[in-house]
CSV table of C-alpha atoms and ligand atoms in Angstrom, one decimal:
chain,number,residue,atom,x,y,z
A,1,MET,CA,0.1,-0.3,0.2
A,2,PRO,CA,1.4,3.2,-1.1
A,3,GLU,CA,1.8,5.3,2.0
A,4,ARG,CA,-0.4,8.1,0.7
A,5,ASP,CA,-3.4,5.7,0.9
A,6,LEU,CA,-2.2,4.6,4.1
A,7,VAL,CA,-2.4,8.1,5.7
A,8,SER,CA,-5.4,8.7,3.9
A,9,CYS,CA,-6.8,5.1,5.5
A,10,ASN,CA,-5.5,6.4,8.9
A,11,ALA,CA,-7.5,9.6,8.4
A,12,MET,CA,-11.1,7.9,7.4
A,13,ILE,CA,-10.8,5.5,10.8
A,14,ASP,CA,-10.4,8.5,12.8
A,15,GLY,CA,-13.4,10.6,10.9
A,16,TYR,CA,-15.6,7.7,11.3
A,17,GLY,CA,-14.6,7.2,14.6
A,18,LYS,CA,-15.3,10.4,15.5
A,19,SER,CA,-18.9,10.6,13.9
A,20,GLY,CA,-20.0,7.4,15.6
A,21,LYS,CA,-19.8,5.5,12.4
A,22,CYS,CA,-17.7,2.9,14.2
A,23,GLU,CA,-18.8,0.0,11.5
A,24,LEU,CA,-17.3,1.9,8.8
A,25,ALA,CA,-13.9,2.3,10.4
A,26,GLU,CA,-13.9,-0.9,11.6
A,27,GLN,CA,-14.7,-1.9,7.9
A,28,VAL,CA,-11.4,0.2,6.6
A,29,PHE,CA,-8.9,-1.1,9.1
A,30,ARG,CA,-10.0,-4.4,8.7
A,31,SER,CA,-9.4,-4.2,4.9
A,32,MET,CA,-6.1,-2.2,5.3
A,33,ASN,CA,-3.0,-4.8,4.7
A,34,LYS,CA,-0.2,-2.6,5.9
A,35,LYS,CA,-0.8,-0.5,8.9
A,36,ASP,CA,1.1,1.6,11.3
A,37,VAL,CA,0.6,2.6,15.0
A,38,VAL,CA,-1.4,5.7,13.7
A,39,THR,CA,-3.8,3.1,12.7
A,40,TRP,CA,-3.8,1.3,15.5
A,41,THR,CA,-4.5,4.2,17.5
A,42,SER,CA,-7.1,5.4,15.5
A,43,MET,CA,-9.2,2.2,16.2
A,44,VAL,CA,-8.6,2.1,19.7
A,45,SER,CA,-9.5,5.6,19.9
A,46,ALA,CA,-12.7,5.1,17.6
A,47,TYR,CA,-14.0,1.9,20.1
A,48,VAL,CA,-13.7,4.4,23.1
A,49,PHE,CA,-15.0,7.2,21.7
A,50,ASN,CA,-18.5,5.4,20.7
A,51,HIS,CA,-18.4,3.6,24.4
A,52,ARG,CA,-17.4,-0.3,23.5
A,53,PRO,CA,-14.7,-0.5,25.8
A,54,LYS,CA,-14.3,-4.0,25.8
A,55,GLU,CA,-13.5,-3.8,21.8
A,56,ALA,CA,-11.1,-1.1,22.3
A,57,LEU,CA,-9.2,-3.2,25.1
A,58,GLY,CA,-8.9,-6.0,23.1
A,59,LEU,CA,-7.7,-4.2,20.4
A,60,PHE,CA,-5.1,-2.9,22.6
A,61,ARG,CA,-3.9,-6.5,23.4
A,62,GLU,CA,-3.4,-7.3,20.0
A,63,ILE,CA,-1.0,-3.7,19.1
A,64,LEU,CA,1.3,-5.6,21.6
A,65,ASN,CA,0.8,-9.5,20.0
A,66,VAL,CA,2.2,-7.9,16.8
A,67,GLY,CA,5.0,-6.6,18.2
A,68,ILE,CA,4.0,-3.3,17.7
A,69,ARG,CA,4.9,-0.3,20.5
A,70,PRO,CA,1.8,1.8,21.1
A,71,ASP,CA,1.9,5.5,21.4
A,72,ALA,CA,0.7,7.7,23.8
A,73,PRO,CA,-2.9,8.7,22.5
A,74,ALA,CA,-3.1,4.7,22.5
A,75,LEU,CA,-2.0,4.3,25.7
A,76,VAL,CA,-4.3,7.2,26.8
A,77,SER,CA,-7.2,5.6,25.0
A,78,VAL,CA,-7.3,1.9,26.8
A,79,LEU,CA,-6.4,3.4,30.0
A,80,SER,CA,-9.8,5.5,29.4
A,81,ALA,CA,-11.6,2.3,27.7
A,82,ILE,CA,-10.6,0.4,31.1
A,83,ALA,CA,-12.1,3.9,33.2
A,84,ASP,CA,-15.1,3.1,31.9
A,85,LEU,CA,-15.2,-0.9,32.2
A,86,GLY,CA,-14.0,0.0,36.1
A,87,PHE,CA,-11.7,-3.0,36.8
A,88,VAL,CA,-8.6,-1.9,37.9
A,89,ASP,CA,-6.7,-5.4,37.3
A,90,GLU,CA,-6.2,-4.1,33.5
A,91,GLY,CA,-5.6,-0.9,33.9
A,92,LYS,CA,-2.9,-2.1,36.7
A,93,TRP,CA,-1.4,-4.1,33.6
A,94,VAL,CA,-1.3,-1.0,31.6
A,95,HIS,CA,0.5,0.9,33.9
A,96,THR,CA,3.5,-1.6,34.6
A,97,TYR,CA,3.7,-1.8,31.0
A,98,ILE,CA,3.8,1.9,30.8
A,99,SER,CA,7.0,1.5,33.2
A,100,THR,CA,8.9,-1.4,32.3
A,101,ASN,CA,8.9,0.4,28.7
A,102,LYS,CA,10.4,3.6,30.3
A,103,ILE,CA,7.8,5.8,29.3
A,104,LYS,CA,7.4,9.0,30.8
A,105,LEU,CA,4.3,10.0,33.2
A,106,SER,CA,4.7,13.3,31.7
A,107,SER,CA,3.8,12.3,27.8
A,108,GLY,CA,1.0,13.0,26.1
A,109,PHE,CA,-1.8,13.0,28.9
A,110,ILE,CA,-0.4,9.8,30.2
A,111,ALA,CA,-0.7,10.7,34.1
A,112,SER,CA,-3.9,12.4,34.1
A,113,ALA,CA,-5.0,9.4,32.3
A,114,LEU,CA,-4.0,6.6,34.7
A,115,ILE,CA,-5.1,9.3,37.9
A,116,ASP,CA,-8.4,9.1,36.1
A,117,MET,CA,-8.6,5.6,35.4
A,118,TYR,CA,-7.6,4.5,39.2
A,119,ALA,CA,-10.3,6.9,40.5
A,120,LYS,CA,-12.9,5.6,37.9
A,121,CYS,CA,-11.9,2.0,39.0
A,122,GLY,CA,-12.3,2.8,43.1
A,123,HIS,CA,-8.3,3.0,43.3
A,124,ILE,CA,-8.2,6.4,44.7
A,125,GLU,CA,-4.7,5.5,46.6
A,126,ASN,CA,-3.0,4.8,43.3
A,127,ALA,CA,-4.2,7.8,41.6
A,128,TYR,CA,-2.8,9.8,44.2
A,129,HIS,CA,0.4,8.0,43.9
A,130,VAL,CA,0.8,8.7,40.7
A,131,PHE,CA,-0.3,12.6,40.7
A,132,LYS,CA,2.4,12.8,43.8
A,133,GLN,CA,4.5,11.6,41.0
A,134,VAL,CA,3.8,14.0,38.7
A,135,SER,CA,2.3,17.1,40.3
A,136,HIS,CA,6.1,19.2,40.0
A,137,TYR,CA,5.2,19.0,36.2
A,138,LYS,CA,2.1,22.1,37.3
A,139,ASN,CA,0.1,20.8,34.6
A,140,VAL,CA,-3.5,21.5,35.3
A,141,GLY,CA,-5.1,18.6,34.0
A,142,ASP,CA,-3.4,16.3,35.9
A,143,TRP,CA,-4.9,18.5,39.1
A,144,ASN,CA,-8.0,18.4,37.6
A,145,CYS,CA,-8.3,14.8,37.2
A,146,MET,CA,-7.1,14.7,40.8
A,147,ILE,CA,-9.7,16.7,42.0
A,148,SER,CA,-12.6,15.0,40.3
A,149,GLY,CA,-11.6,11.5,41.1
A,150,LEU,CA,-11.7,12.8,45.1
A,151,SER,CA,-14.8,13.9,44.2
A,152,MET,CA,-16.2,10.8,42.9
A,153,HIS,CA,-15.1,9.4,46.1
A,154,GLY,CA,-17.2,11.7,48.1
A,155,LEU,CA,-13.5,13.3,49.7
A,156,GLY,CA,-15.0,16.5,49.4
A,157,HIS,CA,-12.0,18.1,52.2
A,158,GLN,CA,-9.1,16.8,50.1
A,159,ALA,CA,-10.4,17.9,46.9
A,160,LEU,CA,-10.2,21.1,48.1
A,161,GLU,CA,-7.2,20.4,50.3
A,162,VAL,CA,-5.9,19.9,46.6
A,163,PHE,CA,-7.1,23.1,45.4
A,164,LEU,CA,-5.3,25.0,47.7
A,165,ASP,CA,-2.0,23.0,47.2
A,166,MET,CA,-3.0,24.5,43.8
A,167,LYS,CA,-2.7,28.1,45.1
A,168,THR,CA,0.1,27.6,47.0
A,169,LYS,CA,2.2,26.3,43.9
A,170,GLU,CA,0.9,28.9,41.7
A,171,ILE,CA,-1.1,26.8,39.2
A,172,LYS,CA,-3.8,28.6,37.6
A,173,PRO,CA,-7.1,27.0,37.9
A,174,ASP,CA,-9.5,26.9,34.8
A,175,GLU,CA,-13.2,25.8,34.4
A,176,ILE,CA,-12.7,22.2,34.7
A,177,THR,CA,-11.0,22.5,38.1
A,178,PHE,CA,-14.0,24.6,39.4
A,179,LEU,CA,-16.6,22.2,38.2
A,180,GLY,CA,-14.5,19.4,40.1
A,181,LEU,CA,-14.4,21.4,42.5
A,182,LEU,CA,-18.5,22.1,42.8
A,183,ASN,CA,-19.3,18.6,42.4
A,184,ALA,CA,-16.9,17.4,45.3
A,185,CYS,CA,-18.9,20.1,47.1
A,186,SER,CA,-21.8,18.7,46.4
A,187,HIS,CA,-21.3,15.3,47.0
A,188,GLU,CA,-20.1,15.8,50.5
A,189,GLY,CA,-23.1,17.9,51.5
A,190,LEU,CA,-20.6,20.9,51.8
A,191,VAL,CA,-22.7,23.6,50.6
A,192,GLU,CA,-21.2,26.6,52.4
A,193,GLU,CA,-17.8,25.8,50.6
A,194,GLY,CA,-19.3,25.2,47.1
A,195,LYS,CA,-21.2,28.5,47.2
A,196,PHE,CA,-17.3,29.8,48.6
A,197,CYS,CA,-15.7,28.5,44.9
A,198,PHE,CA,-18.6,29.5,42.8
A,199,LYS,CA,-17.9,33.0,44.0
A,200,LEU,CA,-14.1,33.0,43.8
A,201,MET,CA,-14.4,31.4,40.1
A,202,GLN,CA,-16.1,34.8,39.1
A,203,GLU,CA,-14.3,37.4,41.0
A,204,LYS,CA,-10.8,35.8,41.5
A,205,TYR,CA,-10.3,34.2,38.4
A,206,LYS,CA,-12.6,36.0,35.9
A,207,ILE,CA,-14.2,32.6,35.0
A,208,ILE,CA,-17.5,33.1,33.4
A,209,PRO,CA,-19.8,30.2,34.7
A,210,THR,CA,-21.2,28.0,32.2
A,211,ILE,CA,-24.5,26.2,32.3
A,212,GLN,CA,-22.6,23.1,34.0
A,213,HIS,CA,-21.4,25.1,36.6
A,214,TYR,CA,-24.9,26.2,37.2
A,215,GLY,CA,-26.0,23.0,37.3
A,216,CYS,CA,-23.1,21.9,39.5
A,217,ILE,CA,-24.1,25.0,42.5
A,218,ILE,CA,-28.3,24.5,41.6
A,219,ASP,CA,-27.3,20.4,42.6
A,220,LEU,CA,-25.6,21.6,45.8
A,221,LEU,CA,-27.9,23.7,47.2
A,222,GLY,CA,-30.6,21.8,46.6
A,223,ARG,CA,-29.3,18.6,48.4
A,224,GLY,CA,-28.2,20.7,51.1
A,225,GLY,CA,-31.6,21.5,51.9
A,226,GLN,CA,-31.6,25.5,50.5
A,227,LEU,CA,-34.2,24.8,47.3
A,228,ASP,CA,-35.6,28.2,47.6
A,229,ASP,CA,-31.7,29.7,46.8
A,230,ALA,CA,-31.8,27.2,43.9
A,231,VAL,CA,-34.6,27.9,42.1
A,232,GLU,CA,-33.8,31.7,42.6
A,233,ILE,CA,-30.7,31.0,41.0
A,234,VAL,CA,-32.5,29.3,37.7
A,235,GLN,CA,-34.6,32.3,37.4
A,236,ASN,CA,-31.5,34.7,37.5
A,237,MET,CA,-29.1,32.4,35.6
A,238,PRO,CA,-27.9,34.6,32.0
A,239,MET,CA,-29.0,31.5,30.1
A,240,GLU,CA,-32.3,29.0,29.8
A,241,ALA,CA,-32.0,26.3,32.1
A,242,ASP,CA,-31.7,22.7,30.5
A,243,VAL,CA,-32.7,20.0,31.3
A,244,ILE,CA,-30.4,19.0,33.8
A,245,VAL,CA,-31.1,22.0,35.9
A,246,TRP,CA,-34.3,20.7,35.8
A,247,LYS,CA,-33.5,17.6,37.3
A,248,ALA,CA,-31.5,19.0,40.1
A,249,ILE,CA,-34.2,21.2,41.1
A,250,LEU,CA,-36.9,17.8,40.6
A,251,SER,CA,-34.6,15.5,42.5
A,252,ALA,CA,-34.1,18.3,45.3
A,253,CYS,CA,-38.0,18.8,45.6
A,254,VAL,CA,-38.5,14.8,45.8
A,255,GLN,CA,-35.9,14.5,48.8
A,256,ASN,CA,-37.8,17.6,50.3
A,257,GLY,CA,-41.5,16.7,49.7
A,258,ASP,CA,-42.1,20.2,47.6
A,259,PHE,CA,-44.8,18.8,45.7
A,260,ALA,CA,-45.5,22.0,43.6
A,261,VAL,CA,-41.8,22.9,42.3
A,262,GLY,CA,-41.5,19.7,41.8
A,263,GLU,CA,-44.4,19.1,39.1
A,264,SER,CA,-43.4,22.3,37.7
A,265,ALA,CA,-39.5,21.4,37.4
A,266,ALA,CA,-40.5,18.1,36.1
A,267,LEU,CA,-42.8,19.6,33.6
A,268,LYS,CA,-39.9,21.7,32.1
A,269,ALA,CA,-37.7,18.6,32.4
A,270,ILE,CA,-39.9,16.6,30.1
A,271,GLU,CA,-40.7,19.4,27.5
A,272,LEU,CA,-36.9,19.9,27.0
A,273,ALA,CA,-36.3,15.7,26.8
A,274,PRO,CA,-39.3,14.0,26.3
A,275,GLU,CA,-37.2,10.8,25.6
A,276,ASP,CA,-35.7,10.8,29.0
A,277,SER,CA,-37.5,8.0,31.2
A,278,SER,CA,-35.9,9.3,34.8
A,279,CYS,CA,-38.0,12.7,34.6
A,280,TYR,CA,-41.8,10.8,34.2
A,281,ILE,CA,-40.6,8.8,36.8
A,282,LEU,CA,-39.4,11.3,39.1
A,283,LEU,CA,-42.6,12.9,38.7
A,284,SER,CA,-44.8,9.5,39.0
A,285,ASN,CA,-42.8,9.3,42.6
A,286,ILE,CA,-43.9,13.0,43.0
A,287,TYR,CA,-47.5,12.6,42.3
A,288,ALA,CA,-47.5,9.0,44.2
A,289,LYS,CA,-45.9,10.4,47.0
A,290,VAL,CA,-49.1,12.4,47.8
A,291,GLY,CA,-51.4,9.7,46.4
A,292,ARG,CA,-52.2,11.4,43.4
A,293,TRP,CA,-53.2,7.9,41.9
A,294,ASP,CA,-55.1,9.4,38.7
A,295,ASP,CA,-51.9,11.7,38.0
A,296,VAL,CA,-49.3,8.6,38.3
A,297,ARG,CA,-51.8,6.7,35.9
A,298,LYS,CA,-51.6,9.6,33.7
A,299,VAL,CA,-47.9,9.8,33.5
A,300,ARG,CA,-47.4,6.3,32.7
A,301,LEU,CA,-49.7,6.3,30.0
A,302,MET,CA,-47.7,9.5,28.6
A,303,MET,CA,-45.0,7.3,29.2
A,304,LYS,CA,-46.6,4.6,26.7
A,305,ARG,CA,-47.6,6.9,24.2
A,306,ARG,CA,-44.7,8.7,23.2
A,307,GLY,CA,-43.1,5.3,23.2
A,308,VAL,CA,-40.5,5.7,26.2
A,309,ARG,CA,-38.4,3.1,28.1
A,310,LYS,CA,-36.9,3.2,31.0
A,311,ILE,CA,-33.0,2.7,30.7
A,312,PRO,CA,-33.0,-1.0,32.4
A,313,GLY,CA,-30.2,-0.8,35.1
A,314,SER,CA,-27.2,-3.4,34.7
A,315,SER,CA,-24.4,-3.8,36.6
A,316,SER,CA,-21.1,-5.8,35.8
A,317,ILE,CA,-18.6,-7.6,38.6
A,318,LEU,CA,-15.4,-9.3,37.6
A,319,VAL,CA,-14.9,-12.0,38.9
A,320,ASN,CA,-11.6,-14.5,38.1
A,321,GLY,CA,-10.7,-12.1,35.3
A,322,LYS,CA,-14.2,-12.7,33.7
A,323,VAL,CA,-17.2,-9.9,33.3
A,324,HIS,CA,-20.3,-10.9,34.3
A,325,GLU,CA,-23.1,-8.7,33.4
A,326,PHE,CA,-26.7,-9.0,35.3
A,327,LEU,CA,-29.6,-7.0,33.8
A,328,VAL,CA,-32.4,-5.6,36.3
A,329,GLY,CA,-35.7,-8.2,36.0
A,330,LYS,CA,-33.4,-11.0,34.6
A,331,GLU,CA,-29.9,-12.8,35.0
A,332,MET,CA,-28.1,-12.8,31.5
A,333,ASP,CA,-26.0,-15.8,31.8
A,334,VAL,CA,-28.6,-18.5,32.1
A,335,LYS,CA,-26.0,-20.9,33.8
A,336,CYS,CA,-25.7,-19.7,36.9
A,337,ASN,CA,-29.7,-18.0,37.1
A,338,VAL,CA,-31.1,-20.6,39.6
A,339,GLU,CA,-28.0,-20.4,41.9
A,340,VAL,CA,-28.3,-17.0,42.0
A,341,LEU,CA,-31.8,-16.5,42.4
A,342,SER,CA,-31.9,-19.1,45.5
A,343,LYS,CA,-28.6,-16.9,47.0
A,344,ILE,CA,-30.4,-13.6,47.1
A,345,GLU,CA,-33.4,-15.5,48.6
A,346,GLU,CA,-31.1,-16.9,51.1
A,347,VAL,CA,-29.6,-13.4,51.6
A,348,VAL,CA,-32.8,-12.2,52.1
A,349,SER,CA,-34.2,-14.0,54.9
A,350,ARG,CA,-30.6,-14.2,56.8
A,351,LEU,CA,-30.9,-10.1,56.8
A,352,LYS,CA,-34.3,-10.2,57.1
A,353,LEU,CA,-33.3,-11.3,60.8
A,354,GLU,CA,-31.3,-8.5,61.1
A,355,GLY,CA,-33.8,-5.9,60.5
A,356,TYR,CA,-34.0,-5.8,56.8
A,357,LYS,CA,-37.3,-4.3,55.8
A,358,PRO,CA,-37.4,-4.2,51.9
A,359,ASP,CA,-38.3,-0.7,51.1
A,360,LEU,CA,-41.3,-0.5,49.2
A,361,THR,CA,-41.3,2.8,48.3
A,362,GLN,CA,-38.6,2.9,45.8
A,363,VAL,CA,-41.0,-0.1,43.6
A,364,LEU,CA,-43.4,3.5,42.9
A,365,LEU,CA,-40.0,4.3,40.6
A,366,ASP,CA,-40.6,0.6,38.9
A,367,ILE,CA,-43.8,1.7,37.8
A,368,GLU,CA,-44.1,-1.6,35.5
A,369,GLU,CA,-43.4,-4.0,38.1
A,370,GLU,CA,-46.5,-5.9,39.6
A,371,ASN,CA,-45.2,-7.9,42.4
A,372,LYS,CA,-43.2,-5.6,44.9
A,373,GLU,CA,-41.0,-6.8,47.1
A,374,SER,CA,-39.6,-9.4,44.1
A,375,SER,CA,-39.4,-7.1,41.9
A,376,LEU,CA,-36.9,-5.1,44.8
A,377,THR,CA,-34.9,-8.3,44.7
A,378,LEU,CA,-34.1,-8.4,40.9
A,379,HIS,CA,-32.4,-5.4,41.1
A,380,SER,CA,-29.4,-5.8,38.8
A,381,GLU,CA,-26.7,-4.8,42.0
A,382,LYS,CA,-28.5,-7.4,44.2
A,383,MET,CA,-28.2,-10.3,41.6
A,384,ALA,CA,-24.3,-9.0,40.7
A,385,LEU,CA,-23.6,-9.1,44.7
A,386,ALA,CA,-24.9,-12.6,45.3
A,387,PHE,CA,-23.2,-13.7,42.2
A,388,GLY,CA,-20.2,-12.0,44.2
A,389,LEU,CA,-20.9,-13.7,47.1
A,390,ILE,CA,-20.7,-17.3,45.7
A,391,ASN,CA,-17.9,-17.1,44.1
A,392,THR,CA,-15.4,-14.6,45.7
A,393,SER,CA,-13.7,-16.2,48.3
A,394,ASN,CA,-13.5,-15.3,52.0
A,395,GLY,CA,-12.4,-11.5,52.9
A,396,ALA,CA,-11.6,-10.2,48.7
A,397,PRO,CA,-13.4,-7.2,48.3
A,398,ILE,CA,-16.5,-7.2,45.6
A,399,HIS,CA,-16.3,-4.8,43.3
A,400,ILE,CA,-19.3,-3.8,41.1
A,401,VAL,CA,-20.0,-1.5,38.1
A,402,LYS,CA,-24.0,-0.2,37.7
A,403,ASN,CA,-25.1,2.2,34.9
A,404,LEU,CA,-27.4,4.0,37.0
A,405,ARG,CA,-27.5,5.2,40.3
A,406,VAL,CA,-27.6,3.1,43.2
A,407,CYS,CA,-32.0,2.8,44.9
A,408,CYS,CA,-32.0,3.6,48.7
A,409,ASP,CA,-33.4,-0.5,49.1
A,410,CYS,CA,-30.6,-2.1,47.5
A,411,HIS,CA,-28.0,1.2,49.1
A,412,SER,CA,-29.5,-0.3,52.6
A,413,PHE,CA,-29.5,-3.8,51.8
A,414,ILE,CA,-25.2,-3.8,50.5
A,415,LYS,CA,-25.0,-2.1,53.7
A,416,LEU,CA,-26.2,-4.8,55.8
A,417,VAL,CA,-24.6,-7.1,53.5
A,418,SER,CA,-21.3,-6.1,54.5
A,419,ARG,CA,-21.9,-6.3,57.8
A,420,VAL,CA,-23.6,-9.9,58.0
A,421,TYR,CA,-21.4,-11.5,55.9
A,422,ASN,CA,-18.5,-9.5,56.9
A,423,CYS,CA,-17.2,-8.2,53.3
A,424,ARG,CA,-16.2,-5.3,51.7
A,425,VAL,CA,-18.3,-4.1,48.9
A,426,VAL,CA,-17.1,-1.1,46.0
A,427,VAL,CA,-20.0,0.1,43.9
A,428,ARG,CA,-19.3,2.3,41.5
A,429,ASP,CA,-22.9,3.5,40.2
A,430,GLN,CA,-23.9,6.2,37.8
A,431,ASN,CA,-22.4,9.4,39.5
A,432,ARG,CA,-20.3,8.2,42.3
A,433,PHE,CA,-18.0,5.4,44.7
A,434,HIS,CA,-19.6,3.7,47.7
A,435,CYS,CA,-17.2,1.8,49.8
A,436,PHE,CA,-19.6,-0.8,52.2
A,437,GLU,CA,-17.8,-2.1,55.2
A,438,ASN,CA,-19.1,-2.9,58.8
A,439,GLY,CA,-22.8,-2.3,57.8
A,440,SER,CA,-22.1,1.7,56.4
A,441,CYS,CA,-20.9,3.4,53.6
A,442,SER,CA,-18.4,5.9,52.4
A,443,CYS,CA,-21.4,8.4,51.4
A,444,LYS,CA,-22.7,8.6,54.7
A,445,ASP,CA,-26.0,7.7,53.2
A,446,PHE,CA,-25.5,11.2,51.2
A,447,TRP,CA,-25.4,10.4,47.1
B,501,LIG,ZN1,-32.3,-1.2,43.8
B,502,LIG,ZN1,-23.5,4.6,49.6
């Protein structure tokens, strides 16, 4: 293949990947008989960009097998795929590859990618270790990754400490730094600190808040019980509120039982994102809480008419190097179905002796289910946990990755399991990490 063709094919893979046409990128990739490191890297990035982390990781292994030395962008891409999957062993393997091949952490964005990967895989200490090795380079991206990693782990105070350290080292924070900080404050309920950061970014650093910053501060105030202030910000924002802002208000209303504001926020959110099932579900939850069953039915009908479907909850767990995925209401791998279900039954009855009461209010969210208690036991994280209890030897921590937020029932269920079965369970949900140990969770029930 002439040099020119190689370059144009590489560009095609890159272009298809970035425009969401992953299959076309694959076709070009497979049809090429000569590939260089850019070809491989572009294909790995295309998989990552299109949320296909398993394929990205598989292709990365192929790069090593054919004896090509991956470049920094390939390493960054594969680390981001691993972060997505959430399983640290693969990440440690890539980290070892980087060290043994004497690839500098400061080249490309490798340090940032490693910090991000360790944080997203639940190993915040390792993230911090990498961060300490590179912090003297004063690369703001590394600091930002560290702050958002701490935020995801509910370590708001530590995130603020890293920020203060930036100041002493004279590193200028940017808008991403403040997004991380606001999130960190929100996850740990640090309302005053969050308000201070929001003010500081505008007054001292002259950063104009984007809609994402507004979303964070509104979420922070809403969770912190300052709903009136949150609503005031929405009214005075220089831009139109988006669906994220309305959902933050809506969640705060569900939490505080503010019916009227919640209803109007839900209707606004539905207007902006008619395909997003979570808004309908929260609205129906608000109605159910005050016993307006007619309205609950209306919301249900509206969802049906518009063909809105709930995103099914799914949880993955890594056992003996293999990822097992569980989908709400059913088990993916039929073989272990019976075993998992009977384990859940056994766990439920043992927990009931310890005072576990299934939280049936959570089923209101699950509007299509008839049999309330049994539908609760089929939540994907409970199935993954049961599978973990069967297949993990005593003492080994159980790592679960969930695509949605953990519900209140599963949360108290896993807390009890960690005490009764004396095990450590780490769950990464859509927003953050939960480390369950001795009957309590690292999020202090604030998530
Ligand atoms: Zn649940
Ligand atoms: Zn928790």
